[in-house]
PDB file of C-alpha atoms in Angstrom:
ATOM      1  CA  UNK A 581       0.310  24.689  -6.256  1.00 43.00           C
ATOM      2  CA  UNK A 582       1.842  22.063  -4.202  1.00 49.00           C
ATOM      3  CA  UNK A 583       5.382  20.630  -5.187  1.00 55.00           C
ATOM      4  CA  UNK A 584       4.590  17.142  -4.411  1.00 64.00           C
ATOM      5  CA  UNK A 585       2.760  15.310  -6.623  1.00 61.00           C
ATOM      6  CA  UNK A 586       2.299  12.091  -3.966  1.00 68.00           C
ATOM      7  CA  UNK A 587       0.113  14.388  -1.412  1.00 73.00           C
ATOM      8  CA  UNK A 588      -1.784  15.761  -4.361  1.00 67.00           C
ATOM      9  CA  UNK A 589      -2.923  12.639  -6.496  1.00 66.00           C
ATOM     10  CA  UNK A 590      -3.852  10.980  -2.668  1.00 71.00           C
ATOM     11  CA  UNK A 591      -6.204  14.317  -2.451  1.00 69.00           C
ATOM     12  CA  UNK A 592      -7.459  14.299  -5.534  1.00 62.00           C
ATOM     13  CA  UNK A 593      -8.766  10.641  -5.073  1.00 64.00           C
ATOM     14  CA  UNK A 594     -10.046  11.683  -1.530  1.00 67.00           C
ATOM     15  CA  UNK A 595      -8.264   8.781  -0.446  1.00 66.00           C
ATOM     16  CA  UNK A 596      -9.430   7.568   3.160  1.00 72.00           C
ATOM     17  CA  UNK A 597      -7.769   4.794   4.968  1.00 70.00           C
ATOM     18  CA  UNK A 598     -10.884   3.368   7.648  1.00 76.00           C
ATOM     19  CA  UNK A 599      -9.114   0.966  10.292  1.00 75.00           C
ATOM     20  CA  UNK A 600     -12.375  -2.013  10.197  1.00 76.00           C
ATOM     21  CA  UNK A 601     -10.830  -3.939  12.909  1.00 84.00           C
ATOM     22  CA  UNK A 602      -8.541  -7.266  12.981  1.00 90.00           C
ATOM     23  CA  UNK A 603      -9.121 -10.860  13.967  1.00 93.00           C
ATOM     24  CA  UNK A 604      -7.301 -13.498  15.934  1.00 94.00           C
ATOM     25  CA  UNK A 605      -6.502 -17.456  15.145  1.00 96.00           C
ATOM     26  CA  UNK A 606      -5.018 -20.367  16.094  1.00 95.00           C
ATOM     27  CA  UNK A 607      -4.526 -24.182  14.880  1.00 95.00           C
ATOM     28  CA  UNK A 608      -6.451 -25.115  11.788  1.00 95.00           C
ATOM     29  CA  UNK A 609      -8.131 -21.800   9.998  1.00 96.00           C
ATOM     30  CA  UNK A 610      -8.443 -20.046   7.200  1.00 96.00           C
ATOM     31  CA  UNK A 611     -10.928 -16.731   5.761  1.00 95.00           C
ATOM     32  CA  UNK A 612     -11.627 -15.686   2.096  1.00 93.00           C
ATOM     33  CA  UNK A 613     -11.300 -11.672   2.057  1.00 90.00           C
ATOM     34  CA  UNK A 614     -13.153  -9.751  -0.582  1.00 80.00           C
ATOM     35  CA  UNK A 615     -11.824  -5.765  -1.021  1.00 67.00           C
ATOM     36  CA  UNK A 616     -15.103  -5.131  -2.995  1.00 69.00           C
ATOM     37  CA  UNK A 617     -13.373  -2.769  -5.278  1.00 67.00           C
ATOM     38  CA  UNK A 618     -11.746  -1.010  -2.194  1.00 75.00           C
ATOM     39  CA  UNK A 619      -7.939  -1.564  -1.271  1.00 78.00           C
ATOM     40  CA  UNK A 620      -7.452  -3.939   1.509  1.00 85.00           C
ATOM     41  CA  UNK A 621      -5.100  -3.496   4.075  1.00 86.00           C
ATOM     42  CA  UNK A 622      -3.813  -6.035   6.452  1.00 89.00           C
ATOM     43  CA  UNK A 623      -0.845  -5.997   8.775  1.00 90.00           C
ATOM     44  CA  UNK A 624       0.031  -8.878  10.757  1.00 93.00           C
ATOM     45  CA  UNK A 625       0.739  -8.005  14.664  1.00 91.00           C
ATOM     46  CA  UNK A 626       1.481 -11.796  16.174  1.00 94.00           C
ATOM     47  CA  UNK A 627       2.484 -14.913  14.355  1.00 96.00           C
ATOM     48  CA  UNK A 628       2.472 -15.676  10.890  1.00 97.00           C
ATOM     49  CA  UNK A 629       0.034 -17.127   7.885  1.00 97.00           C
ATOM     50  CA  UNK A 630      -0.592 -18.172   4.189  1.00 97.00           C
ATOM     51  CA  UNK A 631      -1.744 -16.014   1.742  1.00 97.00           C
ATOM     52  CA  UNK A 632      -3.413 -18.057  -1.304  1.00 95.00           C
ATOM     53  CA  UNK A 633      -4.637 -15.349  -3.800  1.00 91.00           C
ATOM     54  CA  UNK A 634      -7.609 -16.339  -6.376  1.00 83.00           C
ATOM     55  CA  UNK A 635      -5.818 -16.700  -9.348  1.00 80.00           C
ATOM     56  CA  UNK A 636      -3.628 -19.386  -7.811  1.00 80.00           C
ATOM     57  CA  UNK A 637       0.143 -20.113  -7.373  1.00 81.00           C
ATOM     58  CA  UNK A 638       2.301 -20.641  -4.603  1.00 90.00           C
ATOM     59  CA  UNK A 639       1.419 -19.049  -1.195  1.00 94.00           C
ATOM     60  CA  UNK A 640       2.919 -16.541   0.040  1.00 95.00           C
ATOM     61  CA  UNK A 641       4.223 -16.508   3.429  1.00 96.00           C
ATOM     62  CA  UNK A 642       3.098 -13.485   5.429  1.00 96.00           C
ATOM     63  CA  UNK A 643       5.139 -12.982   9.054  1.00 95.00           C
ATOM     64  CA  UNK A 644       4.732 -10.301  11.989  1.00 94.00           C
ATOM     65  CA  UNK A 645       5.161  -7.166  10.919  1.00 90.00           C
ATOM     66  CA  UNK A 646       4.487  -7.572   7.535  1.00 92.00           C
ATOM     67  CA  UNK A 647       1.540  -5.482   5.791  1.00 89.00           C
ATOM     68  CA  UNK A 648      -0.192  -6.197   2.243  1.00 90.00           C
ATOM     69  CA  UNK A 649      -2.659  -4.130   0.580  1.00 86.00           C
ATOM     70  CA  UNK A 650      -4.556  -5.472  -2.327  1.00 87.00           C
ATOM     71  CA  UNK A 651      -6.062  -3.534  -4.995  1.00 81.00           C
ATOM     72  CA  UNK A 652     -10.159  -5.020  -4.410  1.00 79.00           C
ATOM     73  CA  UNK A 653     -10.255  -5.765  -7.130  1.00 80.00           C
ATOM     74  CA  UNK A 654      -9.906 -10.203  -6.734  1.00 85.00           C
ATOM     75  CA  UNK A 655     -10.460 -12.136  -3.336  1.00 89.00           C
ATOM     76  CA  UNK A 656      -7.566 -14.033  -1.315  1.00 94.00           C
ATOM     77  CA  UNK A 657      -7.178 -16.243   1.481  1.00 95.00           C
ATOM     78  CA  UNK A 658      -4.930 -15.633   4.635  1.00 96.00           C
ATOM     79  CA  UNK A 659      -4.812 -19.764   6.537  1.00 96.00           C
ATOM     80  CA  UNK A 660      -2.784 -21.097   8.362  1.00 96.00           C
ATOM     81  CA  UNK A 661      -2.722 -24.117   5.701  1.00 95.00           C
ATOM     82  CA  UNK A 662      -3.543 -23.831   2.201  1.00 93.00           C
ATOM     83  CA  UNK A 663      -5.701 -27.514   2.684  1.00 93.00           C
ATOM     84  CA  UNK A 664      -8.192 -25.474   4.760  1.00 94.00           C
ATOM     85  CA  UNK A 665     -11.443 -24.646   3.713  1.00 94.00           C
ATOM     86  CA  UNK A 666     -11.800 -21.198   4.139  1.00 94.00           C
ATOM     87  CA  UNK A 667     -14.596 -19.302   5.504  1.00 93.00           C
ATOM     88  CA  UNK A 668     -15.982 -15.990   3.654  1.00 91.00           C
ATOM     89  CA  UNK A 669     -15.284 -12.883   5.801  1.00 87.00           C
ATOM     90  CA  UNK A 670     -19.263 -12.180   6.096  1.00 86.00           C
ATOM     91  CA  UNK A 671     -19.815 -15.720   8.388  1.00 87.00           C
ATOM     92  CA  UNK A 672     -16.760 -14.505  10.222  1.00 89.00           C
ATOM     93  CA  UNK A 673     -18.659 -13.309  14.010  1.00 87.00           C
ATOM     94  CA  UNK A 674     -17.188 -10.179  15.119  1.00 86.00           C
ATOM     95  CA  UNK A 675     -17.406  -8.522  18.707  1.00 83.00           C
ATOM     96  CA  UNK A 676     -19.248  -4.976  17.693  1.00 80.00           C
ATOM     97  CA  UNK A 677     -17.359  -3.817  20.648  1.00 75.00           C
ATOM     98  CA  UNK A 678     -13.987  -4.028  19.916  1.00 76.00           C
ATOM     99  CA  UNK A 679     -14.514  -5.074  15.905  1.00 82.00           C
ATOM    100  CA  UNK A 680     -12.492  -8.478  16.859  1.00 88.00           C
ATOM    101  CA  UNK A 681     -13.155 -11.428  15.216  1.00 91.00           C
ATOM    102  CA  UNK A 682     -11.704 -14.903  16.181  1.00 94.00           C
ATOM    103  CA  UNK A 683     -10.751 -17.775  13.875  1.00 94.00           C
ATOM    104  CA  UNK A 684      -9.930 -21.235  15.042  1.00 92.00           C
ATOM    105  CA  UNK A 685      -8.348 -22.275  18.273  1.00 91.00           C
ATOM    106  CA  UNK A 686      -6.215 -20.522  20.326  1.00 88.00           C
ATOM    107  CA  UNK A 687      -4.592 -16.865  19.491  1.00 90.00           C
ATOM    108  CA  UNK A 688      -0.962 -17.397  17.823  1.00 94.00           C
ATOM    109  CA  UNK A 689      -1.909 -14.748  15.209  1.00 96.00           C
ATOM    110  CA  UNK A 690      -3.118 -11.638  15.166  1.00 95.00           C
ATOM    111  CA  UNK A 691      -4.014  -9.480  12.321  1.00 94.00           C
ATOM    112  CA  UNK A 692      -5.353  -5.796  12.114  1.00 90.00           C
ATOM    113  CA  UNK A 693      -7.179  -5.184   9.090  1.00 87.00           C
ATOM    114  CA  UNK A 694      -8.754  -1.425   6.924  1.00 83.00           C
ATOM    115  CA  UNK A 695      -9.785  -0.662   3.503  1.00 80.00           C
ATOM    116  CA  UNK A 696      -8.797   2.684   1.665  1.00 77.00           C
ATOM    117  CA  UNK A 697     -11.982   4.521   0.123  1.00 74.00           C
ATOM    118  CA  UNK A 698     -11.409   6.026  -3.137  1.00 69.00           C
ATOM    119  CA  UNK A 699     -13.491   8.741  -4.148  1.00 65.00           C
ATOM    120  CA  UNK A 700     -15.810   7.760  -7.128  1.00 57.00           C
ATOM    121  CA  UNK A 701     -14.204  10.322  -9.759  1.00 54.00           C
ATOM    122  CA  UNK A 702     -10.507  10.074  -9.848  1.00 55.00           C
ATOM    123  CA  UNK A 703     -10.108   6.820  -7.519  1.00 61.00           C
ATOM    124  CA  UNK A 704      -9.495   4.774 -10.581  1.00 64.00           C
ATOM    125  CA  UNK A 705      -6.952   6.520 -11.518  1.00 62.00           C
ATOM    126  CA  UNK A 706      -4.603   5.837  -8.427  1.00 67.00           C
ATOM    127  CA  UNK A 707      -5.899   1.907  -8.003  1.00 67.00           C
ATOM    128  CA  UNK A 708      -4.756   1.805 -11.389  1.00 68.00           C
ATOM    129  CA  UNK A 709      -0.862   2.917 -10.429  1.00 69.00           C
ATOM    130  CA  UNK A 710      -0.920   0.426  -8.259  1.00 75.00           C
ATOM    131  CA  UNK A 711      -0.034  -3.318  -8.112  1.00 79.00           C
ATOM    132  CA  UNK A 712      -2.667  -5.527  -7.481  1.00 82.00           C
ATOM    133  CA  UNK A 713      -0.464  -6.621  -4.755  1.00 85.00           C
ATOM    134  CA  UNK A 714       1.560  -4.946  -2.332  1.00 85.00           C
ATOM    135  CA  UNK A 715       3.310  -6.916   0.274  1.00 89.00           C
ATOM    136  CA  UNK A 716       5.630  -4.916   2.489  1.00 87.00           C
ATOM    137  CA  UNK A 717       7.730  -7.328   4.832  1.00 90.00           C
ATOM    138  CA  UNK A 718       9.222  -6.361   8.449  1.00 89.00           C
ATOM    139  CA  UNK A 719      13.111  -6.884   6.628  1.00 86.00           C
ATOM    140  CA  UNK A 720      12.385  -2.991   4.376  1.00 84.00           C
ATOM    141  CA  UNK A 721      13.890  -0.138   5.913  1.00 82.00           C
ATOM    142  CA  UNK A 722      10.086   1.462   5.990  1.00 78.00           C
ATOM    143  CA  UNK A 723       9.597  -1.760   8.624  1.00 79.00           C
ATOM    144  CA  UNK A 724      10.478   0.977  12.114  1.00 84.00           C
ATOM    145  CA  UNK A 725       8.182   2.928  11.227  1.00 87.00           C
ATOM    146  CA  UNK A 726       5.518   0.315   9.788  1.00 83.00           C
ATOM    147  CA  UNK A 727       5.454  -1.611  13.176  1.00 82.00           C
ATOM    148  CA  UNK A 728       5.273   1.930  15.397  1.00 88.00           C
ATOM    149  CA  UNK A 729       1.500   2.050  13.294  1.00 86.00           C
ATOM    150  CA  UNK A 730       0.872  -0.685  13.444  1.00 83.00           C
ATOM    151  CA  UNK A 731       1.341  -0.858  17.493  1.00 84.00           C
ATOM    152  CA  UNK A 732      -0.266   2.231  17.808  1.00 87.00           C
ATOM    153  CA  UNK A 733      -3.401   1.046  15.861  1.00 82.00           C
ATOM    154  CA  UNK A 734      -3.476  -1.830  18.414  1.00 81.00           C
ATOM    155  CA  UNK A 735      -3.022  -0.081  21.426  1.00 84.00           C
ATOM    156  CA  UNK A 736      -6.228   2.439  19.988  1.00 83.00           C
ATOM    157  CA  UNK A 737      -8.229  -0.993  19.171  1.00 75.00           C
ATOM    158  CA  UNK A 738      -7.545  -2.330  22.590  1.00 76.00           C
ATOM    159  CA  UNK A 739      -7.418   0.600  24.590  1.00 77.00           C
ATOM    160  CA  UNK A 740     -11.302   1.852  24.585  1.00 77.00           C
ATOM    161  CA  UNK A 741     -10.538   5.566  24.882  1.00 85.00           C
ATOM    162  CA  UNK A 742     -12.357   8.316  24.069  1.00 89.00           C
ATOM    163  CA  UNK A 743     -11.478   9.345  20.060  1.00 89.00           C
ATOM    164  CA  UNK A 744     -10.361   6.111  19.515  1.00 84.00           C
ATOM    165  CA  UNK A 745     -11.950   5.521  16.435  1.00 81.00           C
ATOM    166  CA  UNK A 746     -11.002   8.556  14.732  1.00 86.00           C
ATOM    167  CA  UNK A 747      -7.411   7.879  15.938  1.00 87.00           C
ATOM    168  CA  UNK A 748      -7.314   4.691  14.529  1.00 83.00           C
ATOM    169  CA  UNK A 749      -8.359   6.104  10.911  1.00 81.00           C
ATOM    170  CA  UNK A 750      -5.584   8.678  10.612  1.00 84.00           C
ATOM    171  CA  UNK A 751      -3.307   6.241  12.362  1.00 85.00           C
ATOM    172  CA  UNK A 752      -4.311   3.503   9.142  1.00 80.00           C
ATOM    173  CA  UNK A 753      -4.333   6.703   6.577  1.00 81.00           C
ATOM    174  CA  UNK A 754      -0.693   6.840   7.563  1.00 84.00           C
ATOM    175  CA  UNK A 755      -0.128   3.359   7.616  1.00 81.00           C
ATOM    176  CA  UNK A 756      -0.942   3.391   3.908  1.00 79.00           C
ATOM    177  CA  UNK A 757       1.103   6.219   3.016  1.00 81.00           C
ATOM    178  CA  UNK A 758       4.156   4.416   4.109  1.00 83.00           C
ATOM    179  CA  UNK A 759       2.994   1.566   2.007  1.00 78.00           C
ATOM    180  CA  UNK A 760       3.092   3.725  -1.111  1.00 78.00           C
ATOM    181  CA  UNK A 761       6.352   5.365  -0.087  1.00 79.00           C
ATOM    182  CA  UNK A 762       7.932   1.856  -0.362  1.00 77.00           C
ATOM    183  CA  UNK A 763       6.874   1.142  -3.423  1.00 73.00           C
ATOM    184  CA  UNK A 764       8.100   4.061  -4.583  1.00 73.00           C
ATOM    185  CA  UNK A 765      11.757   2.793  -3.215  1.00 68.00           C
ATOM    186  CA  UNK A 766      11.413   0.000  -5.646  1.00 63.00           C
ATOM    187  CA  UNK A 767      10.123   1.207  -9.198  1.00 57.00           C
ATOM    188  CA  UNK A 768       9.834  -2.037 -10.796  1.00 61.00           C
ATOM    189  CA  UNK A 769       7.332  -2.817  -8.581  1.00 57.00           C
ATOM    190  CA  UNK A 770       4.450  -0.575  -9.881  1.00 51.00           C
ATOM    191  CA  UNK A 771       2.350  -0.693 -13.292  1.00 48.00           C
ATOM    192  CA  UNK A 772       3.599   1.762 -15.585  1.00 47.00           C
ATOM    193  CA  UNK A 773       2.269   5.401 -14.807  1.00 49.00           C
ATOM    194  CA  UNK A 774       2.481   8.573 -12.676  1.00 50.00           C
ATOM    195  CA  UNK A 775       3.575   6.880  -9.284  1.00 53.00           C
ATOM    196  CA  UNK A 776       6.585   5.079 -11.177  1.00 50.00           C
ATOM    197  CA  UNK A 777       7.426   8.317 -12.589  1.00 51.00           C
ATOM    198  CA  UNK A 778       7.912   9.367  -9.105  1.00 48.00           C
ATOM    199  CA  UNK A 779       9.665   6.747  -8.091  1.00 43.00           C
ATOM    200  CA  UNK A 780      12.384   6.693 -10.877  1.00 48.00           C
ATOM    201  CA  UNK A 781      15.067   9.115  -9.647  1.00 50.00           C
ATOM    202  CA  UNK A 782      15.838  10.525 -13.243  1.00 50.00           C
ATOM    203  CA  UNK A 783      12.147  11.911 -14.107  1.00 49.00           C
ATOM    204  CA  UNK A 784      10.882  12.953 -10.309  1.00 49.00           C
ATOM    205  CA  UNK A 785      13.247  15.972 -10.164  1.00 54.00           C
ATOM    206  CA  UNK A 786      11.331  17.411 -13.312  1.00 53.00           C
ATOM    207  CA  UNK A 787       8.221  16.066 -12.880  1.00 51.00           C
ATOM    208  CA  UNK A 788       7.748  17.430  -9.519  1.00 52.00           C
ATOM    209  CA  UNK A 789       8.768  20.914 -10.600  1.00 51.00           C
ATOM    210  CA  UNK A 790       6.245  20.206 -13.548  1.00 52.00           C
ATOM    211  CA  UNK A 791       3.450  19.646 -11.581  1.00 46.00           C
ATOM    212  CA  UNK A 792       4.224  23.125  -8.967  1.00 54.00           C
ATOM    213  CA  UNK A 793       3.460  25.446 -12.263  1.00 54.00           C
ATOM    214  CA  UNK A 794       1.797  23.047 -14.650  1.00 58.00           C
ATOM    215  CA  UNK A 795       0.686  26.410 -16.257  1.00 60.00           C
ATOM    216  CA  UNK A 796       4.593  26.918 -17.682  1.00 64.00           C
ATOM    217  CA  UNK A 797       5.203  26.688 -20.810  1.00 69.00           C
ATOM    218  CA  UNK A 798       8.110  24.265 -19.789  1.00 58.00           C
ATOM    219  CA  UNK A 799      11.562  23.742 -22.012  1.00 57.00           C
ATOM    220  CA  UNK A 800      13.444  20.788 -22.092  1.00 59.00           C
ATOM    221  CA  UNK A 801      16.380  22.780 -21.133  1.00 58.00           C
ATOM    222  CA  UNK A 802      14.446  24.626 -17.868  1.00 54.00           C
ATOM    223  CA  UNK A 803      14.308  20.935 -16.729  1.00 54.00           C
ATOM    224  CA  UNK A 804      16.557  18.756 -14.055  1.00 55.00           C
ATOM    225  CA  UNK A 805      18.441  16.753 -16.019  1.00 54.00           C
ATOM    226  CA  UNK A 806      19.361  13.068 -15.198  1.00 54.00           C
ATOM    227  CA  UNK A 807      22.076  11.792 -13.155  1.00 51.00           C
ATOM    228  CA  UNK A 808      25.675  11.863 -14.474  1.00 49.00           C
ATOM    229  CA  UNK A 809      26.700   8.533 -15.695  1.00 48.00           C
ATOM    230  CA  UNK A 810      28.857   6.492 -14.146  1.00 51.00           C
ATOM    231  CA  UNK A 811      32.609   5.970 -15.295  1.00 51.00           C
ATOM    232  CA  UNK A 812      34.344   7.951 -17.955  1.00 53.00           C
ATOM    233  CA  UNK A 813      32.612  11.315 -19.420  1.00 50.00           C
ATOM    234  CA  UNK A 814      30.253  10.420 -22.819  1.00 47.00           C
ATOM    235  CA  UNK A 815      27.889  12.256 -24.474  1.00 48.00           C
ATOM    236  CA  UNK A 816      24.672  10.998 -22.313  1.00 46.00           C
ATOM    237  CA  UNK A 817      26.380  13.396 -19.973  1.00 44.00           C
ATOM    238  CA  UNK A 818      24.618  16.376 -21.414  1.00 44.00           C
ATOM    239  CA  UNK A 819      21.439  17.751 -19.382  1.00 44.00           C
ATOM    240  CA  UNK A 820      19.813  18.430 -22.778  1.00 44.00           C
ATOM    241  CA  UNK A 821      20.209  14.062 -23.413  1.00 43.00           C
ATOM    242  CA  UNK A 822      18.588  11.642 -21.953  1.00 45.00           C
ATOM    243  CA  UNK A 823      19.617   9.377 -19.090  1.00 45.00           C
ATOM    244  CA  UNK A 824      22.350   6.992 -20.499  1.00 41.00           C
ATOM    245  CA  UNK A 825      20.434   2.728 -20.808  1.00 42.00           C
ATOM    246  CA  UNK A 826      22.193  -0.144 -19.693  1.00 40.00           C
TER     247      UNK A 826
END
């Protein structure tokens, strides 16, 4: 049995990250994007944009380098205004070729684009760990190794080379498991569940040794216990206790 949990629950919902090509824009443009119950990737190579989700509020503004992944589950627009009528991905002509699109006029932005496949069984259960959001900008420490992907998705796209597709799936697969491993730097950013477990630094310890003999009888006392606590010694410091609260 594996000892980390992250690798497993992403095999268990055969997750597949499918790189479905990218678009181009310039001056006045906007497109409606629909994950159909999928999540959406996009990273944004060149320039910057608006993105307007459904439900409303204030857009969000979405530079090079940055990546979001939505959950499918609602629609959102990426514009270069929020005043502009958007067009729905399906009118959007793309080049078969190189699975380009273009939007507008001129090319000041440039976006790359996938969708994760979830398998139909246990799927639900990671979409659900997730935000319906996930916006990773080029200022998080993951951003080296986030714009690396991302160039070398581009450079597959654009190249033409034999195995390019199948490159440019494991390249996105990747892409999105660097996505995850941010959220997991910031636990107050995901839905209350197994990947926040992971991602708080007082239960991972024990629930990854959990889940490498879930068969054990496990004790409380067999188990990691939390952190000390900061500043003088108090009873929280026990491993038998629970982490100390604020």
């Amino acid at each position: 049995m594996s000892v980390d949990p992250l690798s497993d629950a992403l095999a268990v919902a055969d997750a597949r990250c499918v790189f479905s090509g990218g678009f181009t824009a310039g001056g006045h443009w906007a497109v409606r994007l629909r994950g159909r119950y999928k999540l959406k990737v996009n990273a944004v190579v060149r320039g910057h944009c608006l993105l307007v989700r459904e439900e409303g509020g204030e857009p969000v503004r979405v530079e090079a380098g940055d990546v979001v992944v939505s959950d499918g589950r609602r629609s959102y627009v990426l514009c270069s205004a929020p005043d502009v009528t958007p067009l729905d991905s399906k009118e959007v002509a793309v080049d078969p070729g190189e699975r380009m699109a273009h939007l507008g006029d001129g090319e000041g932005f440039l976006c790359v684009s996938g969708h994760i496949d979830l398998s139909r069984d246990s799927g639900e259960l990671l979409r659900r760990a997730l935000p319906e959001m996930i916006h990773v900008r080029a200022a998080s420490v993951e951003a080296p190794v986030l714009g690396w992907l991302i160039g070398q998705l581009v450079g597959e796209m654009t190249a033409g080379r034999a195995g390019s597709g199948f490159a440019s799936d494991q390249i996105a697969q990747l892409l999105f498991l660097q996505v995850l491993r941010v959220c997991l730097v910031d636990p107050q950013t995901l839905p209350a569940g197994s990947l926040r477990a992971l991602a708080d630094e007082r239960l991972a310890p024990a629930l990854r040794l959990m889940h490498g003999d879930p068969s054990r009888p496990w004790q409380l006392e067999e188990l990691p216990g939390p952190p000390p606590c900061p500043g003088p010694p108090s009873p929280c410091a026990s491993r038998r206790r629970p982490a100390c609260r604020p």
